């Protein structure tokens, strides 16, 4: 276990992770071996206390900012229970699809607490957001704004919007999760911004222009790019005020704070990140004689990432003597965690049923998934005392695992349980082969060939 002095997004394990008297991993005061026996493997476990501590860290960091409204970026992990949990914590929520929007609404979020994002929202998504009066739409292009104006006219409503802009900030992270750089597919290029502001103000009856939004990327480790980013935003607020005599009341700085996937990762704490951001907003806006905007942040990974642990069972172990390679095959892999194959992401794994192993039996294992891809490797070269039948726990799988999971090789997604104070309940049921087959349809010209009789 990592040091307890590290805060929630800085330690690899959930805050309740412990080694119990049986030498097993326990999370939320429940033995993980019992969880695997009861709910099967692979199993996603979410520790509620970790989510709560993460949310409180953000609230604590923002406590000296008078007008802060933190949101949770649902794309990191969303289901009804997660939506209900973040709602209970007083957060708003960001959604990026009809599915996420309906999940937030069904969990009881007031429309005003929901932000709809996306670089290519569908007509159905925009219509739904306009009809659920109050949902804030984060506009990504001029043509989207034109569509919203038309929809608002039809519905006779006034739609609160933010403009997502491309701030031209380069984050030091994986190429695929940068979003603030000049060539980003997300956001409005700065040279078009005036045109959108003019159009929004000219359609004041349909559009309530709240402010600007940007998200500079994900898995950020330090503050420097964020500080530069706040200054870019403050300059834009000042120039819009000058040019249009209009004060934008709100500001949304996105999410992106990183977490520890291995003990080598040393992200800033959630509290320090949200505090430093809000302090910079105060000073940057004061320096330009601008009133303080209502400030939104929208962390995803740092709220749910380290709350999640995946439990797998080891199957048919392979030791390639001549190649000096030891494979520990697990019963899941890239379909439940596509991050290693997609981003070469690193993870930390332990043997959950033998947390302290026998040193003489330890060797370097490569933990591989069960899917038909050579790149389906969850952890490279980890030293473990492991054997067939053992349970492997992979830490920090709460973010972008379930939400990016697939049915590759026609396998069902794992179940997900929420654990808290010795209780565990399913929040996502395991997908079965029957669930998958239920979606199949047989064209009339093939059906006679395979139907019995
Ligand atoms: N706000 C916006 C507009 C975003 O696009 C994102 C993430 C967030 C907030 C939340 O960012 P976070 O705090 O989670 O870093 N699949 C990738 C991450 C993609 C992030 C997409 N946008 C991964 O697994 O690393």
CSV table of C-alpha atoms and ligand atoms in Angstrom, one decimal:
chain,number,residue,atom,x,y,z
A,1,UNK,CA,0.0,0.0,0.0
A,2,UNK,CA,1.2,3.5,-0.8
A,3,UNK,CA,1.6,6.1,1.9
A,4,UNK,CA,-1.6,7.3,3.5
A,5,UNK,CA,-0.2,10.8,3.4
A,6,UNK,CA,-0.8,10.9,-0.4
A,7,UNK,CA,-4.2,12.3,-1.2
A,8,UNK,CA,-6.9,10.6,-3.3
A,9,UNK,CA,-5.6,11.2,-6.9
A,10,UNK,CA,-2.0,10.8,-5.9
A,11,UNK,CA,-2.1,7.2,-4.5
A,12,UNK,CA,-2.7,4.3,-6.8
A,13,UNK,CA,-5.1,2.4,-4.6
A,14,UNK,CA,-8.5,3.4,-3.3
A,15,UNK,CA,-8.3,5.2,0.0
A,16,UNK,CA,-10.0,2.3,1.8
A,17,UNK,CA,-7.6,-0.4,0.4
A,18,UNK,CA,-6.0,-2.6,3.1
A,19,UNK,CA,-4.3,-5.9,3.5
A,20,UNK,CA,-6.5,-7.9,5.9
A,21,UNK,CA,-5.6,-10.7,8.4
A,22,UNK,CA,-5.9,-13.3,5.6
A,23,UNK,CA,-3.3,-11.5,3.5
A,24,UNK,CA,-6.0,-10.5,1.1
A,25,UNK,CA,-6.8,-7.1,-0.4
A,26,UNK,CA,-9.8,-5.5,1.1
A,27,UNK,CA,-11.6,-2.4,-0.3
A,28,UNK,CA,-14.4,-0.6,1.5
A,29,UNK,CA,-13.9,-3.0,4.4
A,30,UNK,CA,-14.7,-6.0,2.2
A,31,UNK,CA,-12.4,-8.9,1.3
A,32,UNK,CA,-11.9,-8.8,-2.5
A,33,UNK,CA,-11.7,-12.6,-2.6
A,34,UNK,CA,-15.2,-12.7,-1.2
A,35,UNK,CA,-16.3,-10.1,-3.8
A,36,UNK,CA,-14.9,-12.2,-6.6
A,37,UNK,CA,-16.5,-15.4,-5.3
A,38,UNK,CA,-19.9,-13.6,-5.0
A,39,UNK,CA,-19.9,-11.5,-8.2
A,40,UNK,CA,-17.5,-13.4,-10.4
A,41,UNK,CA,-14.5,-12.1,-12.4
A,42,UNK,CA,-13.6,-9.9,-14.2
A,43,UNK,CA,-15.1,-7.5,-11.7
A,44,UNK,CA,-15.0,-3.7,-11.6
A,45,UNK,CA,-15.0,-2.5,-8.0
A,46,UNK,CA,-15.7,1.2,-7.2
A,47,UNK,CA,-14.9,2.5,-3.7
A,48,UNK,CA,-17.5,5.1,-2.8
A,49,UNK,CA,-15.3,6.7,-0.1
A,50,UNK,CA,-12.6,7.5,-2.6
A,51,UNK,CA,-15.1,9.3,-4.9
A,52,UNK,CA,-16.3,11.2,-1.8
A,53,UNK,CA,-12.8,12.3,-0.8
A,54,UNK,CA,-12.0,13.3,-4.3
A,55,UNK,CA,-15.1,15.5,-4.6
A,56,UNK,CA,-14.5,17.0,-1.1
A,57,UNK,CA,-10.9,17.8,-2.2
A,58,UNK,CA,-12.2,19.9,-5.1
A,59,UNK,CA,-14.8,21.6,-2.9
A,60,UNK,CA,-12.1,22.4,-0.3
A,61,UNK,CA,-9.8,23.8,-3.0
A,62,UNK,CA,-12.6,26.1,-4.2
A,63,UNK,CA,-13.9,27.2,-0.8
A,64,UNK,CA,-12.4,30.7,-1.0
A,65,UNK,CA,-13.8,31.3,-4.5
A,66,UNK,CA,-17.3,32.8,-4.0
A,67,UNK,CA,-19.0,31.5,-7.1
A,68,UNK,CA,-17.7,28.0,-7.9
A,69,UNK,CA,-19.8,25.2,-9.4
A,70,UNK,CA,-17.8,22.1,-9.9
A,71,UNK,CA,-19.0,19.4,-12.3
A,72,UNK,CA,-18.1,15.8,-12.9
A,73,UNK,CA,-17.1,14.8,-16.4
A,74,UNK,CA,-19.4,11.8,-16.9
A,75,UNK,CA,-17.4,10.4,-19.8
A,76,UNK,CA,-14.9,9.1,-17.3
A,77,UNK,CA,-17.4,6.7,-15.8
A,78,UNK,CA,-21.2,7.0,-15.8
A,79,UNK,CA,-24.1,4.9,-14.8
A,80,UNK,CA,-27.2,5.8,-12.7
A,81,UNK,CA,-25.4,5.1,-9.4
A,82,UNK,CA,-22.4,7.2,-10.2
A,83,UNK,CA,-24.6,10.1,-11.4
A,84,UNK,CA,-26.6,9.8,-8.1
A,85,UNK,CA,-23.4,9.8,-6.1
A,86,UNK,CA,-22.0,12.9,-7.7
A,87,UNK,CA,-25.3,14.6,-7.5
A,88,UNK,CA,-25.4,13.8,-3.8
A,89,UNK,CA,-21.9,15.4,-3.5
A,90,UNK,CA,-23.3,18.7,-4.8
A,91,UNK,CA,-21.6,18.5,-8.2
A,92,UNK,CA,-23.0,19.4,-11.6
A,93,UNK,CA,-22.4,17.0,-14.5
A,94,UNK,CA,-21.0,17.1,-18.0
A,95,UNK,CA,-22.5,14.8,-20.6
A,96,UNK,CA,-21.5,14.2,-24.2
A,97,UNK,CA,-24.2,12.0,-25.6
A,98,UNK,CA,-27.9,11.3,-25.5
A,99,UNK,CA,-27.1,8.3,-23.3
A,100,UNK,CA,-25.2,10.3,-20.8
A,101,UNK,CA,-27.8,13.1,-20.8
A,102,UNK,CA,-30.6,10.6,-20.1
A,103,UNK,CA,-28.6,9.0,-17.4
A,104,UNK,CA,-28.0,12.3,-15.6
A,105,UNK,CA,-31.7,13.3,-16.0
A,106,UNK,CA,-32.9,9.9,-14.7
A,107,UNK,CA,-30.6,10.1,-11.7
A,108,UNK,CA,-32.4,13.3,-10.8
A,109,UNK,CA,-30.0,16.1,-12.0
A,110,UNK,CA,-31.8,19.4,-12.5
A,111,UNK,CA,-31.3,20.5,-16.1
A,112,UNK,CA,-29.5,23.6,-14.9
A,113,UNK,CA,-26.8,21.4,-13.4
A,114,UNK,CA,-26.1,19.6,-16.7
A,115,UNK,CA,-23.6,20.7,-19.4
A,116,UNK,CA,-23.9,19.1,-22.8
A,117,UNK,CA,-20.5,18.9,-24.6
A,118,UNK,CA,-19.4,17.4,-27.9
A,119,UNK,CA,-17.8,18.4,-31.1
A,120,UNK,CA,-20.5,16.9,-33.3
A,121,UNK,CA,-23.7,16.7,-31.3
A,122,UNK,CA,-26.6,15.1,-33.1
A,123,UNK,CA,-29.9,16.8,-33.9
A,124,UNK,CA,-31.6,14.5,-31.4
A,125,UNK,CA,-29.1,15.5,-28.6
A,126,UNK,CA,-29.5,19.2,-29.3
A,127,UNK,CA,-33.3,18.9,-29.4
A,128,UNK,CA,-33.4,17.0,-26.1
A,129,UNK,CA,-31.1,19.6,-24.4
A,130,UNK,CA,-33.2,22.5,-25.7
A,131,UNK,CA,-36.5,20.8,-24.7
A,132,UNK,CA,-35.2,20.1,-21.1
A,133,UNK,CA,-35.1,23.7,-20.5
A,134,UNK,CA,-32.0,24.8,-18.5
A,135,UNK,CA,-29.4,22.3,-19.8
A,136,UNK,CA,-26.3,24.3,-20.7
A,137,UNK,CA,-25.0,23.6,-24.2
A,138,UNK,CA,-21.3,24.0,-24.7
A,139,UNK,CA,-21.2,25.1,-28.3
A,140,UNK,CA,-18.4,23.7,-30.5
A,141,UNK,CA,-18.9,25.4,-33.8
A,142,UNK,CA,-20.8,28.2,-35.7
A,143,UNK,CA,-23.1,25.8,-37.5
A,144,UNK,CA,-24.0,24.2,-34.1
A,145,UNK,CA,-24.9,27.7,-32.8
A,146,UNK,CA,-27.1,28.3,-35.8
A,147,UNK,CA,-28.9,25.0,-35.2
A,148,UNK,CA,-29.5,25.8,-31.6
A,149,UNK,CA,-31.0,29.2,-32.4
A,150,UNK,CA,-33.4,27.5,-34.9
A,151,UNK,CA,-34.3,24.9,-32.3
A,152,UNK,CA,-34.9,27.5,-29.6
A,153,UNK,CA,-37.1,29.5,-31.9
A,154,UNK,CA,-39.2,26.4,-32.6
A,155,UNK,CA,-39.4,25.6,-28.9
A,156,UNK,CA,-40.0,29.2,-27.9
A,157,UNK,CA,-37.2,28.9,-25.3
A,158,UNK,CA,-34.0,30.6,-24.4
A,159,UNK,CA,-30.9,28.3,-24.2
A,160,UNK,CA,-28.0,28.9,-21.9
A,161,UNK,CA,-24.8,28.4,-23.8
A,162,UNK,CA,-21.0,28.4,-23.3
A,163,UNK,CA,-18.6,28.6,-26.3
A,164,UNK,CA,-15.8,26.1,-26.3
A,165,UNK,CA,-12.7,27.7,-27.7
A,166,UNK,CA,-9.3,26.4,-28.8
A,167,UNK,CA,-7.0,28.2,-26.4
A,168,UNK,CA,-3.7,27.2,-28.1
A,169,UNK,CA,-2.2,25.5,-25.1
A,170,UNK,CA,0.0,22.5,-25.5
A,171,UNK,CA,-0.2,20.0,-22.6
A,172,UNK,CA,2.6,17.5,-21.9
A,173,UNK,CA,0.5,14.3,-22.2
A,174,UNK,CA,-0.3,11.5,-24.7
A,175,UNK,CA,-0.9,12.9,-28.2
A,176,UNK,CA,-4.5,11.4,-28.2
A,177,UNK,CA,-5.6,13.2,-25.1
A,178,UNK,CA,-4.4,16.7,-25.9
A,179,UNK,CA,-7.3,19.0,-26.7
A,180,UNK,CA,-6.2,22.6,-26.2
A,181,UNK,CA,-3.6,22.8,-29.0
A,182,UNK,CA,-4.1,24.8,-32.2
A,183,UNK,CA,-5.0,21.9,-34.4
A,184,UNK,CA,-7.6,20.4,-32.0
A,185,UNK,CA,-10.8,19.0,-33.5
A,186,UNK,CA,-12.6,20.4,-30.4
A,187,UNK,CA,-13.6,24.0,-30.0
A,188,UNK,CA,-14.0,27.2,-31.9
A,189,UNK,CA,-10.9,28.8,-33.4
A,190,UNK,CA,-10.2,32.1,-31.8
A,191,UNK,CA,-10.5,34.0,-35.2
A,192,UNK,CA,-14.1,32.9,-35.4
A,193,UNK,CA,-15.1,33.8,-31.8
A,194,UNK,CA,-16.3,37.3,-32.5
A,195,UNK,CA,-18.6,36.1,-35.2
A,196,UNK,CA,-20.2,33.7,-32.7
A,197,UNK,CA,-20.5,36.2,-30.0
A,198,UNK,CA,-22.1,38.7,-32.4
A,199,UNK,CA,-24.6,36.0,-33.5
A,200,UNK,CA,-25.5,35.0,-30.0
A,201,UNK,CA,-26.0,38.6,-28.8
A,202,UNK,CA,-28.1,39.3,-31.9
A,203,UNK,CA,-30.3,36.4,-31.0
A,204,UNK,CA,-30.6,37.3,-27.3
A,205,UNK,CA,-34.1,36.0,-27.1
A,206,UNK,CA,-33.0,32.5,-28.0
A,207,UNK,CA,-29.5,32.5,-26.6
A,208,UNK,CA,-28.2,33.3,-23.1
A,209,UNK,CA,-24.5,33.6,-23.6
A,210,UNK,CA,-22.9,32.5,-20.3
A,211,UNK,CA,-19.2,32.4,-21.1
A,212,UNK,CA,-16.3,30.5,-22.6
A,213,UNK,CA,-15.1,27.0,-22.0
A,214,UNK,CA,-12.0,25.1,-22.8
A,215,UNK,CA,-10.4,21.8,-21.8
A,216,UNK,CA,-6.7,21.7,-22.4
A,217,UNK,CA,-6.3,17.9,-22.2
A,218,UNK,CA,-6.1,15.0,-19.8
A,219,UNK,CA,-3.7,13.3,-17.4
A,220,UNK,CA,-2.0,16.7,-16.6
A,221,UNK,CA,0.6,16.5,-13.9
A,222,UNK,CA,1.4,20.1,-13.1
A,223,UNK,CA,0.0,23.6,-13.0
A,224,UNK,CA,2.1,25.6,-15.5
A,225,UNK,CA,-0.1,25.1,-18.6
A,226,UNK,CA,-3.3,25.8,-16.6
A,227,UNK,CA,-2.0,29.1,-15.3
A,228,UNK,CA,-1.1,30.2,-18.9
A,229,UNK,CA,-4.6,29.0,-19.9
A,230,UNK,CA,-6.4,31.1,-17.3
A,231,UNK,CA,-4.6,34.2,-18.6
A,232,UNK,CA,-5.6,33.4,-22.2
A,233,UNK,CA,-9.2,33.1,-21.0
A,234,UNK,CA,-9.1,36.3,-19.0
A,235,UNK,CA,-7.7,38.2,-22.1
A,236,UNK,CA,-10.6,36.9,-24.1
A,237,UNK,CA,-13.1,38.1,-21.5
A,238,UNK,CA,-11.5,41.5,-21.5
A,239,UNK,CA,-11.6,41.7,-25.3
A,240,UNK,CA,-15.2,40.6,-25.5
A,241,UNK,CA,-16.1,43.2,-22.9
A,242,UNK,CA,-14.3,45.9,-24.9
A,243,UNK,CA,-15.6,44.9,-28.3
A,244,UNK,CA,-19.2,44.0,-27.4
A,245,UNK,CA,-19.7,45.9,-24.1
A,246,UNK,CA,-20.8,42.5,-22.7
A,247,UNK,CA,-19.6,40.9,-19.5
A,248,UNK,CA,-19.6,37.1,-19.7
A,249,UNK,CA,-20.9,35.9,-16.4
A,250,UNK,CA,-19.5,32.3,-16.4
A,251,UNK,CA,-16.2,30.6,-17.0
A,252,UNK,CA,-15.5,26.9,-17.5
A,253,UNK,CA,-11.9,25.6,-17.3
A,254,UNK,CA,-12.6,22.0,-18.1
A,255,UNK,CA,-10.9,19.1,-16.3
A,256,UNK,CA,-7.7,17.1,-17.0
A,257,UNK,CA,-5.9,16.7,-13.7
A,258,UNK,CA,-3.9,13.4,-13.7
A,259,UNK,CA,-3.9,10.5,-11.3
A,260,UNK,CA,-1.2,8.0,-10.2
A,261,UNK,CA,-1.4,4.8,-12.2
A,262,UNK,CA,2.0,3.7,-10.8
A,263,UNK,CA,4.1,5.0,-7.9
A,264,UNK,CA,6.2,6.9,-10.4
A,265,UNK,CA,3.3,9.2,-11.3
A,266,UNK,CA,3.2,12.3,-9.1
A,267,UNK,CA,0.2,14.5,-10.0
A,268,UNK,CA,-0.7,17.6,-8.1
A,269,UNK,CA,-3.4,17.0,-5.6
A,270,UNK,CA,-7.0,17.8,-6.5
A,271,UNK,CA,-7.2,20.3,-3.7
A,272,UNK,CA,-4.1,22.2,-4.8
A,273,UNK,CA,-5.2,22.1,-8.5
A,274,UNK,CA,-8.6,23.5,-7.9
A,275,UNK,CA,-7.2,26.1,-5.4
A,276,UNK,CA,-4.5,27.2,-7.7
A,277,UNK,CA,-6.9,27.5,-10.7
A,278,UNK,CA,-9.4,29.5,-8.7
A,279,UNK,CA,-6.8,31.8,-7.2
A,280,UNK,CA,-5.4,32.5,-10.7
A,281,UNK,CA,-8.9,33.3,-12.0
A,282,UNK,CA,-9.2,35.8,-9.1
A,283,UNK,CA,-5.9,37.5,-9.9
A,284,UNK,CA,-6.2,37.4,-13.7
A,285,UNK,CA,-9.7,38.9,-13.7
A,286,UNK,CA,-8.8,41.5,-11.1
A,287,UNK,CA,-5.8,42.5,-13.1
A,288,UNK,CA,-8.1,43.2,-16.1
A,289,UNK,CA,-10.7,44.9,-13.9
A,290,UNK,CA,-13.2,42.2,-14.8
A,291,UNK,CA,-15.8,41.0,-12.3
A,292,UNK,CA,-15.3,37.4,-11.0
A,293,UNK,CA,-17.1,34.9,-13.2
A,294,UNK,CA,-19.0,31.9,-11.9
A,295,UNK,CA,-16.3,29.3,-12.2
A,296,UNK,CA,-16.8,25.7,-13.3
A,297,UNK,CA,-14.3,22.9,-13.3
A,298,UNK,CA,-15.0,19.5,-14.7
A,299,UNK,CA,-12.7,16.8,-13.5
A,300,UNK,CA,-13.4,13.3,-14.5
A,301,UNK,CA,-10.5,11.0,-14.1
A,302,UNK,CA,-9.3,12.5,-10.9
A,303,UNK,CA,-12.7,12.0,-9.3
A,304,UNK,CA,-13.3,8.3,-10.2
A,305,UNK,CA,-9.9,7.0,-11.4
A,306,UNK,CA,-8.3,5.7,-8.3
A,307,UNK,CA,-11.7,4.6,-6.8
A,308,UNK,CA,-11.7,1.8,-9.3
A,309,UNK,CA,-10.0,-1.6,-9.1
A,310,UNK,CA,-10.4,-4.5,-11.5
A,311,UNK,CA,-10.2,-8.0,-10.3
A,312,UNK,CA,-9.3,-10.8,-12.7
A,313,UNK,CA,-8.6,-14.5,-12.3
A,314,UNK,CA,-5.4,-16.0,-13.7
A,315,UNK,CA,-5.9,-18.8,-16.2
A,316,UNK,CA,-3.5,-20.9,-18.2
A,317,UNK,CA,0.0,-19.6,-17.3
A,318,UNK,CA,2.7,-19.8,-19.9
A,319,UNK,CA,6.4,-19.7,-19.3
A,320,UNK,CA,8.5,-19.3,-22.6
A,321,UNK,CA,11.8,-20.7,-21.4
A,322,UNK,CA,13.8,-19.8,-24.5
A,323,UNK,CA,12.3,-16.4,-24.9
A,324,UNK,CA,12.6,-15.7,-21.1
A,325,UNK,CA,9.0,-14.5,-21.0
A,326,UNK,CA,6.4,-15.4,-18.4
A,327,UNK,CA,2.8,-14.8,-19.3
A,328,UNK,CA,0.1,-14.5,-16.7
A,329,UNK,CA,-3.2,-14.6,-18.7
A,330,UNK,CA,-6.2,-13.1,-17.1
A,331,UNK,CA,-9.9,-13.5,-17.8
A,332,UNK,CA,-10.3,-10.0,-19.1
A,333,UNK,CA,-8.1,-7.5,-20.8
A,334,UNK,CA,-8.4,-4.9,-23.6
A,335,UNK,CA,-12.2,-5.1,-23.8
A,336,UNK,CA,-12.6,-4.0,-20.2
A,337,UNK,CA,-9.5,-1.9,-20.2
A,338,UNK,CA,-8.5,-0.6,-23.6
A,339,UNK,CA,-6.1,2.1,-22.2
A,340,UNK,CA,-2.9,0.1,-22.4
A,341,UNK,CA,-3.4,-0.8,-26.1
A,342,UNK,CA,-4.7,2.7,-26.9
A,343,UNK,CA,-2.3,4.9,-25.0
A,344,UNK,CA,0.4,2.6,-23.8
A,345,UNK,CA,-0.9,3.3,-20.4
A,346,UNK,CA,0.9,1.8,-17.4
A,347,UNK,CA,-0.9,0.1,-14.5
A,348,UNK,CA,-0.1,-1.4,-11.1
A,349,UNK,CA,-1.1,-5.0,-10.4
A,350,UNK,CA,-1.0,-7.1,-7.2
A,351,UNK,CA,-2.1,-10.6,-6.3
A,352,UNK,CA,-5.3,-9.9,-4.3
A,353,UNK,CA,-5.4,-13.3,-2.5
A,354,UNK,CA,-1.8,-13.2,-1.5
A,355,UNK,CA,-0.8,-9.6,-1.0
A,356,UNK,CA,2.5,-10.4,0.6
A,357,UNK,CA,4.0,-13.1,-1.5
A,358,UNK,CA,6.7,-15.6,-1.0
A,359,UNK,CA,9.9,-14.0,-2.3
A,360,UNK,CA,11.4,-17.3,-3.5
A,361,UNK,CA,8.4,-17.8,-5.8
A,362,UNK,CA,8.4,-14.3,-7.3
A,363,UNK,CA,9.2,-13.7,-10.9
A,364,UNK,CA,8.6,-11.1,-13.6
A,365,UNK,CA,5.3,-11.7,-15.3
A,366,UNK,CA,3.6,-10.0,-18.2
A,367,UNK,CA,-0.1,-9.8,-17.5
A,368,UNK,CA,-1.9,-10.5,-20.7
A,369,UNK,CA,-5.6,-10.3,-21.6
A,370,UNK,CA,-7.7,-13.1,-23.1
A,371,UNK,CA,-8.5,-11.2,-26.4
A,372,UNK,CA,-7.1,-12.1,-29.8
A,373,UNK,CA,-4.6,-9.3,-30.1
A,374,UNK,CA,-0.9,-9.5,-29.3
A,375,UNK,CA,-1.1,-6.0,-27.9
A,376,UNK,CA,-3.6,-7.0,-25.3
A,377,UNK,CA,-1.1,-6.5,-22.5
A,378,UNK,CA,-2.4,-5.0,-19.2
A,379,UNK,CA,0.9,-4.8,-17.3
A,380,UNK,CA,4.4,-5.5,-18.6
A,381,UNK,CA,7.0,-7.2,-16.4
A,382,UNK,CA,5.6,-7.0,-12.9
A,383,UNK,CA,7.3,-9.0,-10.2
A,384,UNK,CA,4.7,-11.2,-8.4
A,385,UNK,CA,4.3,-14.5,-6.6
A,386,UNK,CA,1.5,-15.7,-8.8
A,387,UNK,CA,-0.1,-18.8,-10.2
A,388,UNK,CA,-3.1,-20.2,-11.9
A,389,UNK,CA,-6.3,-19.5,-10.0
A,390,UNK,CA,-5.0,-16.4,-8.3
A,391,UNK,CA,-6.9,-13.1,-8.3
A,392,UNK,CA,-5.1,-10.2,-9.9
A,393,UNK,CA,-6.1,-6.7,-8.8
A,394,UNK,CA,-5.3,-3.9,-11.2
A,395,UNK,CA,-5.5,-0.5,-9.6
A,396,UNK,CA,-6.8,2.9,-10.8
A,397,UNK,CA,-9.2,1.5,-13.4
A,398,UNK,CA,-12.1,3.7,-12.4
A,399,UNK,CA,-11.8,6.2,-15.3
A,400,UNK,CA,-12.1,5.4,-19.0
A,401,UNK,CA,-12.3,1.7,-18.5
A,402,UNK,CA,-16.0,0.9,-18.4
A,403,UNK,CA,-16.7,4.0,-20.5
A,404,UNK,CA,-14.4,2.8,-23.3
A,405,UNK,CA,-15.0,-0.9,-22.9
A,406,UNK,CA,-16.2,-3.1,-25.8
A,407,UNK,CA,-17.7,-6.5,-26.6
A,408,UNK,CA,-14.6,-7.5,-28.5
A,409,UNK,CA,-14.5,-11.2,-29.3
A,410,UNK,CA,-18.2,-11.2,-28.4
A,411,UNK,CA,-17.6,-11.1,-24.7
A,412,UNK,CA,-19.9,-9.4,-22.2
A,413,UNK,CA,-18.7,-6.5,-20.0
A,414,UNK,CA,-17.9,-7.3,-16.4
A,415,UNK,CA,-20.2,-6.5,-13.5
A,416,UNK,CA,-19.4,-3.4,-11.5
A,417,UNK,CA,-20.0,-3.2,-7.7
A,418,UNK,CA,-20.0,-0.2,-5.5
A,419,UNK,CA,-18.4,-0.9,-2.1
A,420,UNK,CA,-18.8,1.1,1.1
A,421,UNK,CA,-18.4,0.3,4.8
A,422,UNK,CA,-18.6,-3.4,4.4
A,423,UNK,CA,-21.5,-3.3,1.9
A,424,UNK,CA,-21.2,-4.2,-1.8
A,425,UNK,CA,-24.0,-3.8,-4.4
A,426,UNK,CA,-24.0,-4.2,-8.1
A,427,UNK,CA,-24.3,-1.0,-10.0
A,428,UNK,CA,-23.7,-2.5,-13.5
A,429,UNK,CA,-25.0,-6.0,-14.1
A,430,UNK,CA,-22.6,-8.4,-15.9
A,431,UNK,CA,-23.4,-8.6,-19.6
A,432,UNK,CA,-24.1,-12.2,-20.6
A,433,UNK,CA,-23.9,-13.9,-24.0
A,434,UNK,CA,-27.7,-13.8,-24.0
A,435,UNK,CA,-27.6,-10.0,-23.7
A,436,UNK,CA,-25.3,-9.9,-26.8
A,437,UNK,CA,-27.4,-12.4,-28.8
A,438,UNK,CA,-30.5,-10.4,-28.0
A,439,UNK,CA,-29.3,-7.6,-30.3
A,440,UNK,CA,-28.9,-10.0,-33.2
A,441,UNK,CA,-31.5,-10.1,-36.1
A,442,UNK,CA,-31.6,-12.7,-38.8
A,443,UNK,CA,-32.3,-11.5,-42.4
A,444,UNK,CA,-35.2,-13.4,-43.9
A,445,UNK,CA,-33.1,-15.0,-46.6
A,446,UNK,CA,-30.7,-16.6,-44.1
A,447,UNK,CA,-33.1,-17.6,-41.4
A,448,UNK,CA,-34.4,-20.7,-43.1
A,449,UNK,CA,-30.9,-22.0,-43.5
A,450,UNK,CA,-30.2,-22.1,-39.8
A,451,UNK,CA,-33.5,-22.6,-38.1
A,452,UNK,CA,-34.1,-26.1,-36.9
A,453,UNK,CA,-36.7,-28.2,-38.8
B,1,LIG,N1,-14.1,18.3,-19.9
B,1,LIG,C1,-14.0,18.0,-21.2
B,1,LIG,C2,-14.6,18.9,-22.2
B,1,LIG,C3,-13.4,16.8,-21.7
B,1,LIG,O1,-13.3,16.6,-23.0
B,1,LIG,C4,-12.8,16.0,-20.7
B,1,LIG,C5,-12.2,14.7,-21.1
B,1,LIG,C6,-13.0,16.3,-19.4
B,1,LIG,C7,-13.6,17.4,-19.0
B,1,LIG,C8,-12.5,15.4,-18.3
B,1,LIG,O2,-11.1,15.2,-18.3
B,1,LIG,P1,-10.4,14.4,-17.2
B,1,LIG,O3,-10.5,15.2,-15.9
B,1,LIG,O4,-11.0,13.1,-17.1
B,1,LIG,O5,-9.0,14.3,-17.7
B,1,LIG,N2,-9.9,8.3,-22.8
B,1,LIG,C9,-8.8,9.1,-22.4
B,1,LIG,C10,-9.2,10.4,-21.8
B,1,LIG,C11,-10.1,11.2,-22.7
B,1,LIG,C12,-10.5,12.5,-22.1
B,1,LIG,C13,-11.5,13.2,-22.9
B,1,LIG,N3,-12.0,14.4,-22.4
B,1,LIG,C14,-8.0,8.3,-21.4
B,1,LIG,O6,-8.4,7.2,-21.1
B,1,LIG,O7,-6.9,8.7,-20.9
